[in-house]
């Protein structure tokens, strides 16, 4: 097995104080990229190999803990001096003057940004097909989508074009592509990672997350990027120091920790047959290995999807009102144009159809006469969901399929917005209540990976990752290689 | 139907083509129909939850910190005059 096929932690070990091995490793990554990128389109911006190698060798020479390892970053996370487009024409030439806190912390720990990954425009989508730069494709079957909105991050990790990637998750955008591309996806507790420098979509739901080859790699990176940030007042201390050591030691002779899995019946209804069976088989296997399984009914869960979309659109219409400003992004000489004409022209040119749809709906929801009818109602549903689900999360982890269907073929879901939104039915729940959640590979159906989602209590990230590792060991399906020919 | 597409365009600061107006009106009506599912749940006496974090926002130390460089702004803006960013006119129409 070549180093390129290994998990990030082994690469870090192998290249530490070995700059020759590090350059060799990065060359190999670029070889992969050259071979597969044209077909899969994981990146929007790929940095030149010599720049990445130079920065990597410098980090390595300085003895930084991540030793110069390259990491891919979703294109809605700001990178100083590296174009950050949000996959939108309106930011096509935007070069941020600062790093997002997570990027800054990665760089300080000795990681290097290899490139910016493809996504749905402004993270609005579940398939990466709304990208202004064209869709990404699933390494397991290029006729299918890799999921979204962090689809490019899923593609590059799955196809070994980068050992790990940052994504963002507003209603499943890390877990959905992780499930579809057969990797590990982790959305922390709301506030667990600083959002400073993450270009906002729906601020009360947005979280940066990690996409890696398994949970141990996620724990390793998490230790470097977690922690409160004065620039994001919603940031929290996840208390994860020492987690990497603890999680790495699991499965080495000692008994694995066990937990209770809570099956919320409503989250399993409407799930495609083979997805249901594959995920349920995994739950049964865990049960036979000593996990307790409890079934409950929470009828209010059926209201999560419309509540989520109302809240997300309302917040999006407010967040995206900043675009069109003649200070950055798509703009032109504003002289001799009225304010309304200027903004309307730039925004109409710069936003794609899904973004227009969402900000118009958001404007509608927040407009006089409809605010109470939709927005306030959705926020009340959010409280009910939190009040119903948090007690369950004190007893165990809510387990469900990550996605209700297998990855659609390109063009199959995108034409019907309601069909597209329905893909998020499982993943929006943790965002609404602020919980951490992960997706890992439960098994295969039709030669495609199927994801199992596990939701934990807010601030229970440490234990959630330890249980995820236990499940990975029991199921035995991590660090998978798609056959790409 | 309650959707006035022109009004939404004004609110969202968009100007759509006729084709876009037709397609988006149809989608928007359909999506609002989906939102009406929320009418099916009893919400009496429930307080809205705007944000999961009920943590108070603090105020940082009143000290000078490095911000965005003026040079970046001058480079990035569509047009500047004497270091000021030129914006569109906010007041138009006949002078009175």
Short mmCIF file of N, CA and C in Angstrom, two decimals, chain A residues 285-431:
data_model
loop_
_atom_site.label_atom_id
_atom_site.label_comp_id
_atom_site.label_asym_id
_atom_site.label_seq_id
_atom_site.Cartn_x
_atom_site.Cartn_y
_atom_site.Cartn_z
N UNK A 285 -25.85 -5.75 13.73
CA UNK A 285 -24.50 -6.22 14.04
C UNK A 285 -24.00 -5.59 15.35
N UNK A 286 -24.25 -4.28 15.49
CA UNK A 286 -23.81 -3.60 16.71
C UNK A 286 -24.53 -4.16 17.93
N UNK A 287 -25.81 -4.47 17.73
CA UNK A 287 -26.60 -5.03 18.82
C UNK A 287 -26.01 -6.38 19.24
N UNK A 288 -25.58 -7.18 18.26
CA UNK A 288 -25.01 -8.48 18.60
C UNK A 288 -23.63 -8.34 19.26
N UNK A 289 -23.03 -7.16 19.11
CA UNK A 289 -21.72 -6.91 19.74
C UNK A 289 -21.87 -6.19 21.08
N UNK A 290 -23.09 -6.11 21.59
CA UNK A 290 -23.24 -5.56 22.93
C UNK A 290 -23.84 -4.16 23.02
N UNK A 291 -24.18 -3.54 21.87
CA UNK A 291 -24.88 -2.26 21.91
C UNK A 291 -26.34 -2.51 22.28
N UNK A 292 -26.90 -1.62 23.12
CA UNK A 292 -28.34 -1.72 23.38
C UNK A 292 -29.06 -0.94 22.29
N UNK A 293 -30.21 -1.42 21.88
CA UNK A 293 -30.98 -0.71 20.86
C UNK A 293 -32.38 -0.47 21.39
N UNK A 294 -32.82 0.77 21.30
CA UNK A 294 -34.13 1.14 21.82
C UNK A 294 -34.92 1.83 20.72
N UNK A 295 -36.15 1.43 20.51
CA UNK A 295 -36.96 2.07 19.47
C UNK A 295 -37.95 3.03 20.10
N UNK A 296 -38.06 4.23 19.56
CA UNK A 296 -39.02 5.21 20.09
C UNK A 296 -39.75 5.87 18.91
N UNK A 297 -40.84 6.54 19.25
CA UNK A 297 -41.55 7.29 18.22
C UNK A 297 -41.55 8.77 18.60
N UNK A 298 -41.15 9.62 17.66
CA UNK A 298 -41.21 11.08 17.87
C UNK A 298 -41.91 11.67 16.65
N UNK A 299 -43.25 11.72 16.69
CA UNK A 299 -43.99 12.14 15.49
C UNK A 299 -43.61 13.53 14.99
N UNK A 300 -43.17 14.41 15.91
CA UNK A 300 -42.82 15.80 15.51
C UNK A 300 -41.65 15.84 14.52
N UNK A 301 -40.87 14.75 14.46
CA UNK A 301 -39.72 14.71 13.55
C UNK A 301 -40.15 14.92 12.09
N UNK A 302 -41.39 14.57 11.79
CA UNK A 302 -41.86 14.76 10.40
C UNK A 302 -41.93 16.23 10.01
N UNK A 303 -41.88 17.14 11.00
CA UNK A 303 -41.95 18.57 10.68
C UNK A 303 -40.57 19.20 10.57
N UNK A 304 -39.54 18.40 10.80
CA UNK A 304 -38.18 18.97 10.81
C UNK A 304 -37.81 19.56 9.44
N UNK A 305 -38.16 18.88 8.37
CA UNK A 305 -37.69 19.32 7.05
C UNK A 305 -38.29 20.67 6.63
N UNK A 306 -39.63 20.83 6.67
CA UNK A 306 -40.13 22.17 6.33
C UNK A 306 -39.64 23.24 7.31
N UNK A 307 -39.52 22.92 8.59
CA UNK A 307 -39.04 23.92 9.56
C UNK A 307 -37.61 24.33 9.21
N UNK A 308 -36.79 23.33 8.89
CA UNK A 308 -35.40 23.62 8.54
C UNK A 308 -35.33 24.55 7.32
N UNK A 309 -36.08 24.23 6.29
CA UNK A 309 -35.97 25.03 5.06
C UNK A 309 -36.49 26.45 5.25
N UNK A 310 -37.53 26.60 6.05
CA UNK A 310 -38.02 27.96 6.33
C UNK A 310 -36.93 28.77 7.03
N UNK A 311 -36.32 28.18 8.06
CA UNK A 311 -35.30 28.92 8.83
C UNK A 311 -34.08 29.20 7.94
N UNK A 312 -33.65 28.19 7.20
CA UNK A 312 -32.44 28.35 6.36
C UNK A 312 -32.66 29.45 5.31
N UNK A 313 -33.82 29.44 4.66
CA UNK A 313 -34.07 30.44 3.61
C UNK A 313 -34.15 31.85 4.20
N UNK A 314 -34.81 31.95 5.37
CA UNK A 314 -34.94 33.27 5.99
C UNK A 314 -33.55 33.82 6.31
N UNK A 315 -32.72 33.00 6.93
CA UNK A 315 -31.38 33.47 7.30
C UNK A 315 -30.53 33.73 6.05
N UNK A 316 -30.71 32.90 5.03
CA UNK A 316 -29.93 33.07 3.79
C UNK A 316 -30.27 34.40 3.13
N UNK A 317 -31.55 34.75 3.11
CA UNK A 317 -31.92 35.98 2.39
C UNK A 317 -31.29 37.17 3.09
N UNK A 318 -31.15 37.08 4.40
CA UNK A 318 -30.50 38.16 5.13
C UNK A 318 -28.98 38.13 4.90
N UNK A 319 -28.36 36.97 5.04
CA UNK A 319 -26.91 36.88 4.85
C UNK A 319 -26.46 37.26 3.45
N UNK A 320 -27.23 36.88 2.44
CA UNK A 320 -26.80 37.13 1.07
C UNK A 320 -27.16 38.53 0.58
N UNK A 321 -27.78 39.32 1.46
CA UNK A 321 -28.10 40.68 1.04
C UNK A 321 -26.84 41.52 0.87
N UNK A 322 -25.69 41.03 1.37
CA UNK A 322 -24.46 41.81 1.27
C UNK A 322 -23.87 41.78 -0.15
N UNK A 323 -24.28 40.83 -0.97
CA UNK A 323 -23.61 40.70 -2.28
C UNK A 323 -24.16 41.70 -3.28
N UNK A 324 -23.21 42.17 -4.09
CA UNK A 324 -23.53 43.23 -5.03
C UNK A 324 -22.79 44.49 -4.61
N UNK A 325 -22.30 44.48 -3.39
CA UNK A 325 -21.56 45.64 -2.88
C UNK A 325 -20.35 45.90 -3.77
N UNK A 326 -20.09 47.15 -4.13
CA UNK A 326 -18.97 47.40 -5.06
C UNK A 326 -17.62 47.34 -4.38
N UNK A 327 -17.47 46.55 -3.34
CA UNK A 327 -16.22 46.45 -2.59
C UNK A 327 -15.47 45.16 -2.90
N UNK A 328 -16.19 44.09 -3.23
CA UNK A 328 -15.52 42.85 -3.61
C UNK A 328 -16.47 42.02 -4.45
N UNK A 329 -15.93 40.99 -5.07
CA UNK A 329 -16.76 40.13 -5.90
C UNK A 329 -17.19 40.84 -7.18
N UNK A 330 -18.17 40.25 -7.83
CA UNK A 330 -18.67 40.80 -9.09
C UNK A 330 -19.15 42.23 -8.87
N UNK A 331 -18.63 43.16 -9.63
CA UNK A 331 -19.07 44.54 -9.48
C UNK A 331 -18.67 45.30 -10.74
N UNK A 332 -19.08 46.51 -10.83
CA UNK A 332 -18.63 47.37 -11.93
C UNK A 332 -18.67 48.80 -11.43
N UNK A 333 -18.19 49.70 -12.23
CA UNK A 333 -18.22 51.10 -11.85
C UNK A 333 -19.68 51.51 -11.54
N UNK A 334 -19.95 51.88 -10.29
CA UNK A 334 -21.35 52.13 -9.92
C UNK A 334 -21.84 53.54 -10.23
N UNK A 335 -21.01 54.33 -10.82
CA UNK A 335 -21.45 55.72 -11.03
C UNK A 335 -22.60 55.78 -12.03
N UNK A 336 -23.46 56.76 -11.83
CA UNK A 336 -24.61 57.00 -12.71
C UNK A 336 -25.61 55.85 -12.74
N UNK A 337 -25.65 55.05 -11.69
CA UNK A 337 -26.68 54.01 -11.60
C UNK A 337 -27.39 54.19 -10.28
N UNK A 338 -28.68 53.94 -10.26
CA UNK A 338 -29.39 54.03 -8.98
C UNK A 338 -29.03 52.81 -8.15
N UNK A 339 -29.17 52.99 -6.87
CA UNK A 339 -28.80 51.95 -5.90
C UNK A 339 -29.52 50.64 -6.23
N UNK A 340 -30.83 50.72 -6.41
CA UNK A 340 -31.62 49.50 -6.65
C UNK A 340 -31.22 48.85 -7.97
N UNK A 341 -31.05 49.65 -9.01
CA UNK A 341 -30.68 49.07 -10.31
C UNK A 341 -29.30 48.42 -10.23
N UNK A 342 -28.39 49.09 -9.56
CA UNK A 342 -27.03 48.57 -9.46
C UNK A 342 -27.03 47.19 -8.79
N UNK A 343 -27.63 47.13 -7.61
CA UNK A 343 -27.63 45.86 -6.88
C UNK A 343 -28.39 44.78 -7.64
N UNK A 344 -29.55 45.13 -8.16
CA UNK A 344 -30.38 44.12 -8.83
C UNK A 344 -29.64 43.55 -10.04
N UNK A 345 -28.93 44.42 -10.74
CA UNK A 345 -28.23 43.95 -11.94
C UNK A 345 -27.10 42.99 -11.57
N UNK A 346 -26.28 43.40 -10.60
CA UNK A 346 -25.13 42.55 -10.22
C UNK A 346 -25.63 41.21 -9.65
N UNK A 347 -26.62 41.27 -8.80
CA UNK A 347 -27.10 40.06 -8.12
C UNK A 347 -27.78 39.11 -9.11
N UNK A 348 -28.50 39.68 -10.07
CA UNK A 348 -29.18 38.82 -11.04
C UNK A 348 -28.17 38.11 -11.93
N UNK A 349 -27.08 38.82 -12.23
CA UNK A 349 -26.03 38.24 -13.05
C UNK A 349 -25.22 37.21 -12.24
N UNK A 350 -25.01 37.52 -10.98
CA UNK A 350 -24.06 36.74 -10.19
C UNK A 350 -24.62 35.50 -9.51
N UNK A 351 -25.90 35.47 -9.21
CA UNK A 351 -26.47 34.32 -8.50
C UNK A 351 -27.08 33.32 -9.47
N UNK A 352 -26.92 32.05 -9.17
CA UNK A 352 -27.56 31.00 -9.95
C UNK A 352 -29.00 30.78 -9.51
N UNK A 353 -29.68 29.86 -10.20
CA UNK A 353 -31.11 29.72 -9.98
C UNK A 353 -31.49 29.27 -8.57
N UNK A 354 -30.74 28.31 -8.01
CA UNK A 354 -31.10 27.82 -6.67
C UNK A 354 -30.94 28.93 -5.63
N UNK A 355 -29.90 29.74 -5.79
CA UNK A 355 -29.68 30.84 -4.83
C UNK A 355 -30.82 31.85 -4.96
N UNK A 356 -31.20 32.17 -6.18
CA UNK A 356 -32.30 33.11 -6.38
C UNK A 356 -33.57 32.58 -5.73
N UNK A 357 -33.83 31.29 -5.97
CA UNK A 357 -35.02 30.66 -5.41
C UNK A 357 -35.02 30.83 -3.88
N UNK A 358 -33.88 30.55 -3.27
CA UNK A 358 -33.83 30.57 -1.81
C UNK A 358 -33.91 31.98 -1.24
N UNK A 359 -33.26 32.94 -1.86
CA UNK A 359 -33.34 34.28 -1.25
C UNK A 359 -34.71 34.91 -1.51
N UNK A 360 -35.35 34.55 -2.62
CA UNK A 360 -36.71 35.07 -2.83
C UNK A 360 -37.67 34.45 -1.82
N UNK A 361 -37.53 33.15 -1.60
CA UNK A 361 -38.39 32.51 -0.60
C UNK A 361 -38.10 33.05 0.80
N UNK A 362 -36.84 33.31 1.07
CA UNK A 362 -36.48 33.88 2.37
C UNK A 362 -37.08 35.25 2.55
N UNK A 363 -37.05 36.06 1.48
CA UNK A 363 -37.65 37.40 1.55
C UNK A 363 -39.15 37.28 1.79
N UNK A 364 -39.75 36.30 1.13
CA UNK A 364 -41.19 36.07 1.30
C UNK A 364 -41.51 35.71 2.75
N UNK A 365 -40.76 34.75 3.28
CA UNK A 365 -41.01 34.26 4.64
C UNK A 365 -40.87 35.38 5.67
N UNK A 366 -39.92 36.29 5.43
CA UNK A 366 -39.69 37.35 6.41
C UNK A 366 -40.55 38.58 6.15
N UNK A 367 -41.38 38.56 5.09
CA UNK A 367 -42.12 39.77 4.75
C UNK A 367 -43.37 39.89 5.61
N UNK A 368 -43.83 41.12 5.73
CA UNK A 368 -45.00 41.41 6.57
C UNK A 368 -46.15 40.51 6.17
N UNK A 369 -46.79 39.91 7.14
CA UNK A 369 -47.95 39.06 6.86
C UNK A 369 -47.60 37.58 6.84
N UNK A 370 -46.34 37.26 6.54
CA UNK A 370 -45.97 35.84 6.44
C UNK A 370 -44.98 35.42 7.52
N UNK A 371 -44.40 36.41 8.17
CA UNK A 371 -43.38 36.16 9.19
C UNK A 371 -43.90 35.21 10.28
N UNK A 372 -45.10 35.53 10.81
CA UNK A 372 -45.68 34.70 11.87
C UNK A 372 -46.08 33.33 11.31
N UNK A 373 -46.64 33.38 10.10
CA UNK A 373 -47.21 32.17 9.52
C UNK A 373 -46.16 31.11 9.20
N UNK A 374 -44.97 31.55 8.79
CA UNK A 374 -43.95 30.57 8.43
C UNK A 374 -42.75 30.61 9.37
N UNK A 375 -42.13 31.77 9.48
CA UNK A 375 -40.85 31.83 10.21
C UNK A 375 -41.03 31.50 11.69
N UNK A 376 -41.94 32.19 12.35
CA UNK A 376 -42.12 31.96 13.79
C UNK A 376 -42.59 30.52 14.05
N UNK A 377 -43.46 30.05 13.16
CA UNK A 377 -43.94 28.67 13.31
C UNK A 377 -42.78 27.68 13.22
N UNK A 378 -41.90 27.90 12.26
CA UNK A 378 -40.75 27.00 12.10
C UNK A 378 -39.86 27.03 13.34
N UNK A 379 -39.70 28.22 13.92
CA UNK A 379 -38.85 28.33 15.12
C UNK A 379 -39.49 27.64 16.32
N UNK A 380 -40.82 27.61 16.33
CA UNK A 380 -41.50 26.88 17.41
C UNK A 380 -41.30 25.37 17.24
N UNK A 381 -41.38 24.92 16.00
CA UNK A 381 -41.13 23.49 15.74
C UNK A 381 -39.70 23.14 16.18
N UNK A 382 -38.79 24.06 15.91
CA UNK A 382 -37.40 23.83 16.32
C UNK A 382 -37.30 23.61 17.83
N UNK A 383 -38.02 24.42 18.60
CA UNK A 383 -37.98 24.24 20.05
C UNK A 383 -38.59 22.89 20.46
N UNK A 384 -39.71 22.54 19.82
CA UNK A 384 -40.34 21.26 20.17
C UNK A 384 -39.36 20.10 19.88
N UNK A 385 -38.72 20.18 18.72
CA UNK A 385 -37.78 19.11 18.37
C UNK A 385 -36.66 19.02 19.39
N UNK A 386 -36.14 20.16 19.77
CA UNK A 386 -35.05 20.14 20.75
C UNK A 386 -35.54 19.55 22.08
N UNK A 387 -36.72 20.00 22.50
CA UNK A 387 -37.23 19.51 23.79
C UNK A 387 -37.53 18.01 23.76
N UNK A 388 -37.91 17.50 22.59
CA UNK A 388 -38.22 16.06 22.49
C UNK A 388 -36.95 15.22 22.32
N UNK A 389 -35.96 15.77 21.60
CA UNK A 389 -34.80 14.94 21.26
C UNK A 389 -33.69 14.97 22.30
N UNK A 390 -33.50 16.10 22.98
CA UNK A 390 -32.39 16.16 23.95
C UNK A 390 -32.51 15.10 25.05
N UNK A 391 -33.70 14.85 25.60
CA UNK A 391 -33.78 13.77 26.60
C UNK A 391 -33.38 12.41 26.03
N UNK A 392 -33.71 12.16 24.76
CA UNK A 392 -33.31 10.89 24.14
C UNK A 392 -31.79 10.82 24.03
N UNK A 393 -31.17 11.97 23.74
CA UNK A 393 -29.72 11.99 23.56
C UNK A 393 -28.98 11.88 24.89
N UNK A 394 -29.69 12.05 25.97
CA UNK A 394 -29.06 11.78 27.27
C UNK A 394 -29.02 10.28 27.53
N UNK A 395 -29.90 9.55 26.84
CA UNK A 395 -29.92 8.08 27.04
C UNK A 395 -29.03 7.34 26.06
N UNK A 396 -28.88 7.90 24.84
CA UNK A 396 -28.10 7.17 23.83
C UNK A 396 -27.91 8.01 22.58
N UNK A 397 -27.41 7.38 21.53
CA UNK A 397 -27.15 8.07 20.28
C UNK A 397 -28.27 7.76 19.29
N UNK A 398 -28.80 8.78 18.66
CA UNK A 398 -29.83 8.54 17.66
C UNK A 398 -29.15 8.02 16.39
N UNK A 399 -29.56 6.84 15.94
CA UNK A 399 -28.96 6.23 14.76
C UNK A 399 -29.98 6.20 13.64
N UNK A 400 -29.54 6.54 12.43
CA UNK A 400 -30.43 6.51 11.27
C UNK A 400 -29.58 6.37 10.01
N UNK A 401 -30.20 6.07 8.88
CA UNK A 401 -29.43 6.21 7.64
C UNK A 401 -29.02 7.68 7.50
N UNK A 402 -27.86 7.96 6.92
CA UNK A 402 -27.49 9.36 6.70
C UNK A 402 -28.37 9.95 5.60
N UNK A 403 -28.55 9.19 4.53
CA UNK A 403 -29.34 9.65 3.39
C UNK A 403 -30.49 8.68 3.16
N UNK A 404 -31.66 9.20 2.82
CA UNK A 404 -32.80 8.28 2.62
C UNK A 404 -32.74 7.51 1.30
N UNK A 405 -31.92 7.99 0.37
CA UNK A 405 -31.81 7.32 -0.93
C UNK A 405 -30.33 7.18 -1.29
N UNK A 406 -30.05 6.35 -2.28
CA UNK A 406 -28.68 6.25 -2.77
C UNK A 406 -28.39 7.43 -3.70
N UNK A 407 -27.12 7.70 -3.98
CA UNK A 407 -26.81 8.90 -4.77
C UNK A 407 -27.53 8.90 -6.12
N UNK A 408 -28.28 9.96 -6.41
CA UNK A 408 -28.96 10.03 -7.71
C UNK A 408 -27.95 10.20 -8.84
N UNK A 409 -28.40 9.86 -10.05
CA UNK A 409 -27.56 10.16 -11.22
C UNK A 409 -27.59 11.67 -11.45
N UNK A 410 -26.55 12.20 -12.09
CA UNK A 410 -26.52 13.63 -12.38
C UNK A 410 -27.78 14.02 -13.14
N UNK A 411 -28.39 15.11 -12.74
CA UNK A 411 -29.57 15.60 -13.42
C UNK A 411 -30.87 15.01 -12.92
N UNK A 412 -30.77 13.94 -12.12
CA UNK A 412 -31.98 13.22 -11.72
C UNK A 412 -32.80 13.97 -10.65
N UNK A 413 -32.11 14.58 -9.68
CA UNK A 413 -32.82 15.19 -8.55
C UNK A 413 -32.92 16.71 -8.67
N UNK A 414 -32.03 17.28 -9.45
CA UNK A 414 -31.84 18.73 -9.42
C UNK A 414 -33.04 19.51 -9.99
N UNK A 415 -33.77 18.88 -10.90
CA UNK A 415 -34.86 19.62 -11.56
C UNK A 415 -36.06 19.85 -10.67
N UNK A 416 -36.21 19.01 -9.65
CA UNK A 416 -37.38 19.15 -8.79
C UNK A 416 -36.92 19.57 -7.39
N UNK A 417 -37.13 20.85 -7.03
CA UNK A 417 -36.58 21.31 -5.75
C UNK A 417 -37.07 20.50 -4.56
N UNK A 418 -38.31 20.06 -4.57
CA UNK A 418 -38.82 19.34 -3.40
C UNK A 418 -38.16 17.97 -3.26
N UNK A 419 -37.86 17.38 -4.40
CA UNK A 419 -37.17 16.09 -4.37
C UNK A 419 -35.75 16.27 -3.84
N UNK A 420 -35.13 17.36 -4.25
CA UNK A 420 -33.78 17.69 -3.78
C UNK A 420 -33.80 17.92 -2.27
N UNK A 421 -34.75 18.71 -1.81
CA UNK A 421 -34.80 19.03 -0.37
C UNK A 421 -35.09 17.77 0.46
N UNK A 422 -35.87 16.87 -0.09
CA UNK A 422 -36.25 15.66 0.66
C UNK A 422 -35.04 14.78 0.97
N UNK A 423 -33.94 14.98 0.22
CA UNK A 423 -32.74 14.19 0.49
C UNK A 423 -32.16 14.50 1.87
N UNK A 424 -32.51 15.68 2.41
CA UNK A 424 -31.91 16.14 3.67
C UNK A 424 -32.71 15.76 4.90
N UNK A 425 -33.70 14.93 4.73
CA UNK A 425 -34.66 14.67 5.80
C UNK A 425 -34.02 14.14 7.09
N UNK A 426 -32.93 13.37 6.97
CA UNK A 426 -32.28 12.83 8.17
C UNK A 426 -31.27 13.81 8.75
N UNK A 427 -30.59 14.53 7.85
CA UNK A 427 -29.41 15.28 8.28
C UNK A 427 -29.72 16.65 8.87
N UNK A 428 -30.91 17.21 8.59
CA UNK A 428 -31.20 18.55 9.11
C UNK A 428 -31.43 18.55 10.63
N UNK A 429 -31.77 17.39 11.17
CA UNK A 429 -32.20 17.34 12.58
C UNK A 429 -31.11 17.82 13.55
N UNK A 430 -29.87 17.29 13.45
CA UNK A 430 -28.85 17.80 14.37
C UNK A 430 -28.58 19.30 14.23
N UNK A 431 -28.66 19.83 13.02
CA UNK A 431 -28.41 21.27 12.86
C UNK A 431 -29.48 22.09 13.58
#
